[in-house]
Coordinates of C-alpha atoms in Angstrom, one line a residue:
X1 CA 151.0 145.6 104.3
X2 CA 154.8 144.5 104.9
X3 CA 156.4 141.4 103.0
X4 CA 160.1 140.3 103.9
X5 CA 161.5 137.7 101.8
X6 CA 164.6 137.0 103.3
X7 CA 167.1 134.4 104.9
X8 CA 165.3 132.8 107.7
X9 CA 166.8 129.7 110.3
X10 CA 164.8 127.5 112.8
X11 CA 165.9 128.4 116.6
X12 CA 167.6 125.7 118.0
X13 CA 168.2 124.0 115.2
X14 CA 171.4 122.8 113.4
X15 CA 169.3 122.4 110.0
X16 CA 170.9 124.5 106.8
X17 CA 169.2 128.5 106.6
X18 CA 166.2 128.7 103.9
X19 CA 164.4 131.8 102.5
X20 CA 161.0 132.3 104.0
X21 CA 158.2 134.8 103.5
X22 CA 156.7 137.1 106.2
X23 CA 153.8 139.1 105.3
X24 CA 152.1 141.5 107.8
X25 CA 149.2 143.3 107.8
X26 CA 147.5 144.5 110.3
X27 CA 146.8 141.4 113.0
X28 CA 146.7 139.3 110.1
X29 CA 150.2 137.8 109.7
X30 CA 151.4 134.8 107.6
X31 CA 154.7 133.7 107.3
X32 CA 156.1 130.9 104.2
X33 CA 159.0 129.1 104.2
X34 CA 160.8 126.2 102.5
X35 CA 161.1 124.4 106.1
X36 CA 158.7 121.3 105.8
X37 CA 156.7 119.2 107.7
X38 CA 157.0 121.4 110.6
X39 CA 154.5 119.9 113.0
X40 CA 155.4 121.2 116.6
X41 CA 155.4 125.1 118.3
X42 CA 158.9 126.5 117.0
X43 CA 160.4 129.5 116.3
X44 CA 162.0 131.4 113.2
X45 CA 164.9 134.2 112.9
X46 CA 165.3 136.5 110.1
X47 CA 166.8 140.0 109.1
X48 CA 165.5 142.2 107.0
X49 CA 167.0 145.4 106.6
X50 CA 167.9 147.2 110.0
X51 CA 165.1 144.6 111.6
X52 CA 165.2 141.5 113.0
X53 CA 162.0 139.4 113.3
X54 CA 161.4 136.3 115.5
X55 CA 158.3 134.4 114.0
X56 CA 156.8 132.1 116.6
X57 CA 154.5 129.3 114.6
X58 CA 152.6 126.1 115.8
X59 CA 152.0 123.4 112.9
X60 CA 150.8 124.6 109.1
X61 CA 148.2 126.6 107.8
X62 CA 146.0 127.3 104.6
X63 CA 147.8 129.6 102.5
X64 CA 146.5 132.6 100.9
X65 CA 146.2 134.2 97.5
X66 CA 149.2 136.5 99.5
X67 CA 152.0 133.8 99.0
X68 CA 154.6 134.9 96.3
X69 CA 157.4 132.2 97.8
X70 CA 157.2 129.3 95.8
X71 CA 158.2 125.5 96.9
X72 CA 157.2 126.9 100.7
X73 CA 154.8 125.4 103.3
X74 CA 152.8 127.4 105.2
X75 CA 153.0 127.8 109.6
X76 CA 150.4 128.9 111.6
X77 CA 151.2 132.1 113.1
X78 CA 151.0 133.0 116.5
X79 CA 152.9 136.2 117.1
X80 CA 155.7 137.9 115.5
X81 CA 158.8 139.9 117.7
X82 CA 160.5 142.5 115.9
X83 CA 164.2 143.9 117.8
X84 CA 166.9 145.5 116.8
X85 CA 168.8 143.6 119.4
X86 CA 169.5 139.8 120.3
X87 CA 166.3 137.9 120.4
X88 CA 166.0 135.8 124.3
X89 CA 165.9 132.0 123.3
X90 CA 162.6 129.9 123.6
X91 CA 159.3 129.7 122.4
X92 CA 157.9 132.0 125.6
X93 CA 157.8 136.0 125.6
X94 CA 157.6 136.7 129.5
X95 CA 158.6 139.3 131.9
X96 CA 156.6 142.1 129.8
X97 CA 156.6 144.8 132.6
X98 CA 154.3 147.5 129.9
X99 CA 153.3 147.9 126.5
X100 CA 151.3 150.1 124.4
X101 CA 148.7 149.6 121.3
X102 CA 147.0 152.2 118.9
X103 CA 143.3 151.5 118.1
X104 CA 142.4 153.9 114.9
X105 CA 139.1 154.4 115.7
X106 CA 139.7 156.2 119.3
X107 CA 140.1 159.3 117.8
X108 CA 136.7 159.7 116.5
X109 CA 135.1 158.5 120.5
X110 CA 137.6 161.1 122.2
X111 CA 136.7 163.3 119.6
X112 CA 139.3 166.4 119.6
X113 CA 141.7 167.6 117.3
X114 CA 145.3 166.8 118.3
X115 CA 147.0 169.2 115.5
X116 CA 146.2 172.6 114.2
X117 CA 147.0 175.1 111.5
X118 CA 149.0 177.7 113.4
X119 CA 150.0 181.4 112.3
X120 CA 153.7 182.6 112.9
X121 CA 154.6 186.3 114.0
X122 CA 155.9 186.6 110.8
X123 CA 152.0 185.3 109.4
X124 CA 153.4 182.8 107.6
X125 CA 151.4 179.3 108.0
X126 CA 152.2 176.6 110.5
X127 CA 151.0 173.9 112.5
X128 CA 151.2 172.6 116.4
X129 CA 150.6 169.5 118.1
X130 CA 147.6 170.5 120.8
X131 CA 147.7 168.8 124.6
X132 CA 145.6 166.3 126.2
X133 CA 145.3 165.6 129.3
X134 CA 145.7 161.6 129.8
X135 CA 142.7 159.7 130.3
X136 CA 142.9 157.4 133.2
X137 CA 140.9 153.8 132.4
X138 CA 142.2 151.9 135.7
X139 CA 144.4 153.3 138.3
X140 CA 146.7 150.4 139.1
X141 CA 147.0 146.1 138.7
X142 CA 148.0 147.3 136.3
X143 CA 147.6 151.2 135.7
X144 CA 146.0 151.6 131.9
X145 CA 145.5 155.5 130.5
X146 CA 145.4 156.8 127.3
X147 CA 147.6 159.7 126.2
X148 CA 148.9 161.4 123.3
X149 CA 152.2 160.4 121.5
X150 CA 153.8 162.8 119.0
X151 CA 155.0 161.2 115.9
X152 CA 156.0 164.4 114.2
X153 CA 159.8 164.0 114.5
X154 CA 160.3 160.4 112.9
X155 CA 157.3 161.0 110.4
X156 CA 159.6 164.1 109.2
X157 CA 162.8 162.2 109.0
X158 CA 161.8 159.5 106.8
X159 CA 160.8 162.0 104.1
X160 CA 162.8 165.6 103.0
X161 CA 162.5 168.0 105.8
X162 CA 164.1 170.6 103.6
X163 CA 160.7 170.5 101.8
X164 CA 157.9 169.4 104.5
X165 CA 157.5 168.5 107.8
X166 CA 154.6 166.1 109.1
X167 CA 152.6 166.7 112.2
X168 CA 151.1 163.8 113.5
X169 CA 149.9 163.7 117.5
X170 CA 148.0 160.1 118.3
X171 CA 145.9 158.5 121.0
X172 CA 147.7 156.1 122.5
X173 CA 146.7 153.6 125.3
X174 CA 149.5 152.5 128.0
X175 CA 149.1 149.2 129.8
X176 CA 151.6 149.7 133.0
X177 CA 152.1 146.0 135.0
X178 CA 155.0 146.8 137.2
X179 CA 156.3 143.5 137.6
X180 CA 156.5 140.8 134.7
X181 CA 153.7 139.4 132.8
X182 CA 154.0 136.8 129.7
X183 CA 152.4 137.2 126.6
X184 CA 149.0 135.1 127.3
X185 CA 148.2 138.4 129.9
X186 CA 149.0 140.5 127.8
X187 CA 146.7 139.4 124.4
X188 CA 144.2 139.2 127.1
X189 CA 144.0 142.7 128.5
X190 CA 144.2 143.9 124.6
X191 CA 141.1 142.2 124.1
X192 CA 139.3 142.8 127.1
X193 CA 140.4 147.0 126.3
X194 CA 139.3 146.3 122.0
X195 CA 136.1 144.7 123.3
X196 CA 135.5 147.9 125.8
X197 CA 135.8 150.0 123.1
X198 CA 134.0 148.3 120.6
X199 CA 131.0 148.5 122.6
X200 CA 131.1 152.0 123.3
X201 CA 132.5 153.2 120.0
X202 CA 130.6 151.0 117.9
X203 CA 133.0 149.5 115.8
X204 CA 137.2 148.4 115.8
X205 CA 139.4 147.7 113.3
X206 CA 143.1 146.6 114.5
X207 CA 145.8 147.0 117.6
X208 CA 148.1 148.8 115.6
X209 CA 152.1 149.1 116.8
X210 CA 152.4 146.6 119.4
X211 CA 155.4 148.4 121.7
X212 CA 157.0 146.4 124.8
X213 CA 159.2 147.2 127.6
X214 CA 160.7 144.0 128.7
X215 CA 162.5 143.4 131.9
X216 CA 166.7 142.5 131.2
X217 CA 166.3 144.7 127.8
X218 CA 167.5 148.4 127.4
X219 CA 165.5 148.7 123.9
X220 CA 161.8 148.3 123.3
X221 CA 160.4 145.6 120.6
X222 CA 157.6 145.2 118.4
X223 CA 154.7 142.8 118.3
X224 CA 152.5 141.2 116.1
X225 CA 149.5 139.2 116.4
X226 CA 147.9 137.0 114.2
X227 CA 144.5 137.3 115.7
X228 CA 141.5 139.1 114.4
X229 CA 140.7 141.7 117.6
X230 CA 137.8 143.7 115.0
X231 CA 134.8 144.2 115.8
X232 CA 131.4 144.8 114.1
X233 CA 133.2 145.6 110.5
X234 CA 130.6 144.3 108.6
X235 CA 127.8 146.1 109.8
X236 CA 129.6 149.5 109.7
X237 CA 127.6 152.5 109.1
X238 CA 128.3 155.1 106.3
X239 CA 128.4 158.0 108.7
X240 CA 131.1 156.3 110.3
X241 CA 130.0 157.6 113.9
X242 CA 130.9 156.8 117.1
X243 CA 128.1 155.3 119.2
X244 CA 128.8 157.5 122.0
X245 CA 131.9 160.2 122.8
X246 CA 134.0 160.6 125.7
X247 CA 132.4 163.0 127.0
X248 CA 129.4 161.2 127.5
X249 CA 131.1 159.0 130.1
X250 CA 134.0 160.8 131.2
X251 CA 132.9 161.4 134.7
X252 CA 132.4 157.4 135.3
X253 CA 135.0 156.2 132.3
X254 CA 137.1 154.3 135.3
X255 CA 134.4 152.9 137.2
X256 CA 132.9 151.3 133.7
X257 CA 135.7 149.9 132.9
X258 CA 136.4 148.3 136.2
X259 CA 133.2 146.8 135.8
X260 CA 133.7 145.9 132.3
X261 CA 136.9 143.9 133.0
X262 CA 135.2 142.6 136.3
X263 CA 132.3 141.1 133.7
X264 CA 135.5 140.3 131.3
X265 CA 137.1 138.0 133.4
X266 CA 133.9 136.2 135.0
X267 CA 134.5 132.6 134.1
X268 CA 130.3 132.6 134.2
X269 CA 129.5 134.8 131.3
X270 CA 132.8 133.9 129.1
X271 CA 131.0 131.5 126.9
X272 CA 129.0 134.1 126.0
X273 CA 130.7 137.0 125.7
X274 CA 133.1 134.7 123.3
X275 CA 130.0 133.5 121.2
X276 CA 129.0 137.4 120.6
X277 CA 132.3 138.7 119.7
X278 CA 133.1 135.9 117.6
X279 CA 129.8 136.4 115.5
X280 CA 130.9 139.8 115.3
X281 CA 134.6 139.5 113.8
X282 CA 135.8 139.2 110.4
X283 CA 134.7 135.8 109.6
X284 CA 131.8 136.2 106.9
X285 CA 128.6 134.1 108.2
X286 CA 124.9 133.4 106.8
X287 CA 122.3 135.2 108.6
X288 CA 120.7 132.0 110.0
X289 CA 124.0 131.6 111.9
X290 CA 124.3 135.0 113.1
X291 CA 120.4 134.7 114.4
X292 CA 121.0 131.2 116.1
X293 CA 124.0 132.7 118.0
X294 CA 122.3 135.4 119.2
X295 CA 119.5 133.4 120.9
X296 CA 122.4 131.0 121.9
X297 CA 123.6 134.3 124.0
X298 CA 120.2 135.4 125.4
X299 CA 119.0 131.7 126.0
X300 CA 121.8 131.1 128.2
X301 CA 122.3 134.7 129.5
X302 CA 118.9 134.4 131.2
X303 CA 119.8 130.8 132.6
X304 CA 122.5 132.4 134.1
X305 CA 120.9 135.0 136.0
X306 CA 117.7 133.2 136.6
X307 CA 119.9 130.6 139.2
X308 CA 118.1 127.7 136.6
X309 CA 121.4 125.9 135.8
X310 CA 121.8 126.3 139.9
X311 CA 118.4 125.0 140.4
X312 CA 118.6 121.6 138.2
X313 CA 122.4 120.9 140.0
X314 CA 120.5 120.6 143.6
X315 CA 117.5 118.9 142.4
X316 CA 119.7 116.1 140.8
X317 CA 122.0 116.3 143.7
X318 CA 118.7 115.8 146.0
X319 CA 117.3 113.4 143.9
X320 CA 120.3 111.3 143.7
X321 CA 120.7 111.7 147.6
X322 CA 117.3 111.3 148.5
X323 CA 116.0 107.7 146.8
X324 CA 114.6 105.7 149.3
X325 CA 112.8 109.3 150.6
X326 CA 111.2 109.4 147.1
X327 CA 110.4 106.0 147.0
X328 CA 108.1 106.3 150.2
X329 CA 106.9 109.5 148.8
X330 CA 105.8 108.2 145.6
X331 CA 105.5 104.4 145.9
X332 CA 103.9 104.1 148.6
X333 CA 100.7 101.5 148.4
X334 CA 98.6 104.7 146.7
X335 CA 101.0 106.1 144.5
X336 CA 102.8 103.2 143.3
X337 CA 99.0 102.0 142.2
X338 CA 98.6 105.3 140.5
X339 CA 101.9 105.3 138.8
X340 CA 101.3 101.4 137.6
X341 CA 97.8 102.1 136.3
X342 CA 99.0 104.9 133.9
X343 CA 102.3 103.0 133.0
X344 CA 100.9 100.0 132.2
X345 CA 98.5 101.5 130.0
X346 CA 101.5 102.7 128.0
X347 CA 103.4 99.6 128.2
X348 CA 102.3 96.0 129.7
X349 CA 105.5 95.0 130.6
X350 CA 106.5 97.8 133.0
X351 CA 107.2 97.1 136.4
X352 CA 107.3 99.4 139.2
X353 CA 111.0 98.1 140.4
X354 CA 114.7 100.8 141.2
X355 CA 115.7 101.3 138.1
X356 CA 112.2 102.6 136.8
X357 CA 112.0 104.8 140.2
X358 CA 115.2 106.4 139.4
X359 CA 113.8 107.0 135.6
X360 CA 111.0 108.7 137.2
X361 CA 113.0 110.8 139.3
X362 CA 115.2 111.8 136.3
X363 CA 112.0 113.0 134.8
X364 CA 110.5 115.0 137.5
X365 CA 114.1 116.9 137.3
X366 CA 113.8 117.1 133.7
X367 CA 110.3 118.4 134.1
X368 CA 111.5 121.1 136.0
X369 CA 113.5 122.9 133.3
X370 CA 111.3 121.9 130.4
X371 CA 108.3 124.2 132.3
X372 CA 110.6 127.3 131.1
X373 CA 110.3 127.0 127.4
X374 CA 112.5 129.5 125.2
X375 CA 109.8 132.0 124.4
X376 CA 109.1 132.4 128.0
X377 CA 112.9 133.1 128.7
X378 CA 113.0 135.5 126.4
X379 CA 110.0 137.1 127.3
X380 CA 111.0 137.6 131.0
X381 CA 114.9 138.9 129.6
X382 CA 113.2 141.6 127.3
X383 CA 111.0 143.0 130.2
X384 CA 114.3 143.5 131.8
X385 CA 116.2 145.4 128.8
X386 CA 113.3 147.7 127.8
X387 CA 111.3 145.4 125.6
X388 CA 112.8 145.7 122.3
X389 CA 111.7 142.4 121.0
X390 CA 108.4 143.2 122.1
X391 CA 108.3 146.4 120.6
X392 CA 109.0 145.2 116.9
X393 CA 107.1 142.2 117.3
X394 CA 104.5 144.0 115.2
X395 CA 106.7 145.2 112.6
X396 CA 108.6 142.2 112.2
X397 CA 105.0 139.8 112.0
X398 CA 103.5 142.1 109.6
X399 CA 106.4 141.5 107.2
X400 CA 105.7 138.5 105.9
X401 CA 104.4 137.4 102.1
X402 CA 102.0 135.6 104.0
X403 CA 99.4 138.3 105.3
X404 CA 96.9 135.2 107.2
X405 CA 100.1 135.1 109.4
X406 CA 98.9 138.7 111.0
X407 CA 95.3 139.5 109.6
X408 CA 92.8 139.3 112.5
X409 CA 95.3 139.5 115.5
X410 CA 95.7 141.5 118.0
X411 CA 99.2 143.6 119.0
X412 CA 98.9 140.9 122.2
X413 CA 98.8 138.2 120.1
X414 CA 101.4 139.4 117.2
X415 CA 103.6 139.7 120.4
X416 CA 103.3 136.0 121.2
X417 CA 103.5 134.5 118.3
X418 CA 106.5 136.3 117.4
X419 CA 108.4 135.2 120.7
X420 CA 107.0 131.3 119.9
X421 CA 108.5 131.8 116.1
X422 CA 111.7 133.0 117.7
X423 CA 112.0 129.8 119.9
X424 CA 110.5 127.7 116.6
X425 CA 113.1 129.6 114.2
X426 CA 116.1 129.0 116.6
X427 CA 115.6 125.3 116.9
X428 CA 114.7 124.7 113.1
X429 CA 117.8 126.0 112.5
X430 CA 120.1 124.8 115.1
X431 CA 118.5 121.1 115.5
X432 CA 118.3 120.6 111.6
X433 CA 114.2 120.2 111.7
X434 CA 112.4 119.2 109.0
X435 CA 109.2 120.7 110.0
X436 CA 109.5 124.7 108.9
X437 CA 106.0 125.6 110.2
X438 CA 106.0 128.6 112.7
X439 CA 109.6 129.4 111.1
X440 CA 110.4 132.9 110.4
X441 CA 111.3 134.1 106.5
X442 CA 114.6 135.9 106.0
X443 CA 113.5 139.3 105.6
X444 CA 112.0 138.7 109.0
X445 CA 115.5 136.6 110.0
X446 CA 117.9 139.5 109.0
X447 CA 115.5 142.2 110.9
X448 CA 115.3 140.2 114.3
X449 CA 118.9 140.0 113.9
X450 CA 119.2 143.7 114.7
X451 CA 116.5 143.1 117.3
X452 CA 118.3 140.5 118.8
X453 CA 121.6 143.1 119.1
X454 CA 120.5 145.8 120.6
X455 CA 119.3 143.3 123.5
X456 CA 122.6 141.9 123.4
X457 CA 124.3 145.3 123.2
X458 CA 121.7 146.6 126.3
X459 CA 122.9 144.0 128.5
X460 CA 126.7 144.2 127.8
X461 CA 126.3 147.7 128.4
X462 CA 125.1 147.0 131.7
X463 CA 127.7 145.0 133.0
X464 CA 129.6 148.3 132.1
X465 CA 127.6 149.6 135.4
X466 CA 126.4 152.1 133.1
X467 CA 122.6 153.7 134.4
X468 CA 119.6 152.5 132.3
X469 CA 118.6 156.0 131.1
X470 CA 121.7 156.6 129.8
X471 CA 122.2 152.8 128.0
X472 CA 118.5 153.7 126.1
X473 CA 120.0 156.7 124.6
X474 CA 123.3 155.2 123.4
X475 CA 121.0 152.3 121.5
X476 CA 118.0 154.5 120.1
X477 CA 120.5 157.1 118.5
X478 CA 122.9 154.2 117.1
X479 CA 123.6 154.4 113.6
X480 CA 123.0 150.1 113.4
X481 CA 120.4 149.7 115.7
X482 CA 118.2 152.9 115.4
X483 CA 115.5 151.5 112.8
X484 CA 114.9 148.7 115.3
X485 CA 115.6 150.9 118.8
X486 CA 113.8 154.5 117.8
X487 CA 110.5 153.0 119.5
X488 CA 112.5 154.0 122.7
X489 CA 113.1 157.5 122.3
X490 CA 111.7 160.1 124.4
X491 CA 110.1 163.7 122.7
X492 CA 112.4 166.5 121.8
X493 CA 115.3 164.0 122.2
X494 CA 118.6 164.1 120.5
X495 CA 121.3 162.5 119.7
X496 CA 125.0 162.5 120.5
X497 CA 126.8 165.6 119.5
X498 CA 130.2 165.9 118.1
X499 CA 132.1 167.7 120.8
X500 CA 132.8 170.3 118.0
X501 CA 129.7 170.8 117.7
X502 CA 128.9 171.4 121.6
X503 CA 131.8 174.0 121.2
X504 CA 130.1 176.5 118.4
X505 CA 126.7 176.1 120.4
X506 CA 128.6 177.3 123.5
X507 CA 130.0 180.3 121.3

């Protein structure tokens, strides 16, 4: 964590200098100052050191248990610059032709050694920094790789070199635009590259050293984001392995990220790629809230690709168009009789007039989509994703403190009702219902949760492009999902090797 207390004055502004606060860590930043009542997107200079830092807010924030400044207010954060050059004016970062990020947990997916212990001719010990050869994600608009970066040479001048020298080789990704992007782009294609990786790694922490190369500037700055780009912290496993390795996709890496950032930008599916991701940041949540999400996703996941949403828009657009068609279809001298008979019955003063023909048209549209009830949606998405719900239906019935729930029932029925009490638990919980009959418990809550994901996970996967065989084998191995995805695996298979592993089986 950084903290720089120092002198700090508002950008275009002829108000007196005060101290202010800056605390980083990670892509968490704050920033504290005694400039109140600061309402409006602004910006803030300071110097710290050899540094200078830019802090671009917009209105106030809560304040943490952080804060040290006292008398300060507290600005919301959106980004922080850090030059050791003239800062441009204005409240815009723009003509960002490439930058480059770290992400710490890429070492363990590309899963070689960068450094090694080394003998001299003298046989003395020493190290080296090993090659790699860059991984190419996307050849150009823009051109994104990963490569090594040696860090050796400044990690050894901060310290005594007379003493010890630090070897230190990192992954690197490098976002190459060519012409001049602004700063919205670029937060953008870090998330759509954290979210990639998340998926395939399993879990990300933070886009560490923020670099730019910025057209009209001879030096390079530093950014900082106050956004949480994590993913799937909570749920990290002991083991702390990667869900798959590089090698596993290498031959295909570019093609699934194409189709990843194809999926990414697909103003279709954003809603729901933005309600997973967000369920799986930092932000602590119950379980219920977590389980109502994820049927949120799959419920309108299958609306999407089932055309349903598509289907309703031309029914109400033929309805609407079509009136007088439906009133000679359905009022004529035998149906209006029929439709009078039975809405009388259910109230005397109805009369078959145009504004109770257009009622009846709503209905027959809203009758359309209430025929596909939740469970059944589900049902038909988990056929398509190998049947995970309907593989732990069982499981998940059977563990219950009420055993009348199961006893007598057949693994048909324990299937059905546990789609029904998915549908049931979803709606009790996001409508507020009073009546908790057909509701799951918790215990059966948190383990759906886990069902629920490695549908979720399946399907994001495939928007990757990546084949079906190989999707089963990244979920029934994964350290999260595997007590809830092991009903998938084949005999005699295995999982995922570390490619140091591969190496002394070779040998």
């Amino acid at each position: 964590m950084e903290r720089h207390i120092c002198v700090w004055h508002k950008e275009n502004s002829d108000n007196s200098d005060e101290v202010g606060e800056l605390i980083i860590d990670g892509n968490l930043v704050e920033f504290y100052s005694r400039f109140h009542g600061e309402v409006f997107p602004s910006t803030f200079i300071g110097r710290d050191g050899d540094h200078g830092y830019k802090v671009f807010v917009n209105g106030s924030a809560k304040h943490s248990e952080r804060k040290s400044l006292d008398f300060s207010s507290s600005h919301r954060v959106f980004c922080v610059l850090m030059q050791n050059y003239q800062f441009s004016k204005g409240i815009d970062i723009s003509g960002i032709k490439e930058f480059s990020f770290e992400i710490p947990e890429l070492i363990k997916w590309i899963g070689t050694k960068t450094v090694e212990f080394a003998e001299s001719d003298l046989g003395t010990l020493g190290a080296i920094e090993l090659d790699m050869k860059p991984i190419v994600l996307k050849q150009a608009d823009p051109h994104i790789e990963i490569r090594l970066e040696s860090k050796s040479f400044n990690n050894s001048i901060r310290g005594n070199d007379n003493v010890s020298l630090t070897i230190n080789s990192v992954p690197r990704i490098f976002v190459d635009y060519g012409e001049g992007q602004n700063i919205e782009k670029l937060m953008d294609d870090i998330n759509c590259l954290m979210q990639f990786f998340g998926l395939l790694i399993g879990t990300v922490s933070t886009v560490d050293d923020i670099r730019l190369t910025v057209e009209g500037q001879k030096l390079k700055s530093w950014l900082y984001i106050n956004r949480d780009f994590s993913y799937n912290l909570r749920t990290q496993d002991i083991l702390d392995k990667p869900r798959t390795y590089y090698y596993v996709l290498a031959d295909n890496l570019e093609r699934y990220y194409e189709s990843w950032r194809s999926f990414y930008y697909d103003e279709t599916y954003e809603l729901l790629r933005r309600i997973y991701f967000a369920t799986n940041g930092r932000k602590e949540l119950f379980a219920e809230e977590i389980f109502v999400e994820y049927m949120r996703f799959l419920d309108g996941y299958h609306t999407r690709i089932c055309g349903d949403e598509e289907t309703k828009r031309k029914i109400k657009e033929s309805l609407k168009e079509s009136t007088n068609k439906i009133k000679e279809l359905l009022f004529n001298d035998e149906g209006k009789a029929l439709f009078e008979k039975a809405m009388v019955k259910a109230d005397p003063d109805w009369k078959c007039n145009s504004t109770h023909i257009k009622e009846i048209a709503g209905w027959i549209a809203a009758g359309y989509l209430g025929k596909t009830q939740l469970s059944y949606r589900l049902q038909e998405l988990d056929k398509m994703f190998y049947s995970i719900i309907a593989l732990n239906a069982a499981d998940v019935e059977k563990n219950t403190r009420n055993s009348q729930r199961y006893e007598n029932k057949t693994s048909e029925e324990l299937v059905q009702n546990y789609f029904k009490e998915l549908g049931d638990t979803r709606n009790f919980y996001s409508h507020y219902k009073l009546d908790k009959s057909g509701v799951l418990e918790i215990q059966q809550i948190c383990t759906s949760i886990t069902v629920l994901k490695s549908t979720i996970i399946a399907i994001l996967l495939s928007h990757m492009g990546i084949d079906k065989e190989l999707i089963r084998k990244i979920i029934e191995f994964d350290n999260e999902l595997h007590w809830q995805t092991m009903c998938l695996r084949k005999e005699d298979e295995t999982p995922f090797l570390h490619p140091s592993q591969i190496e002394k089986n070779e040998e």
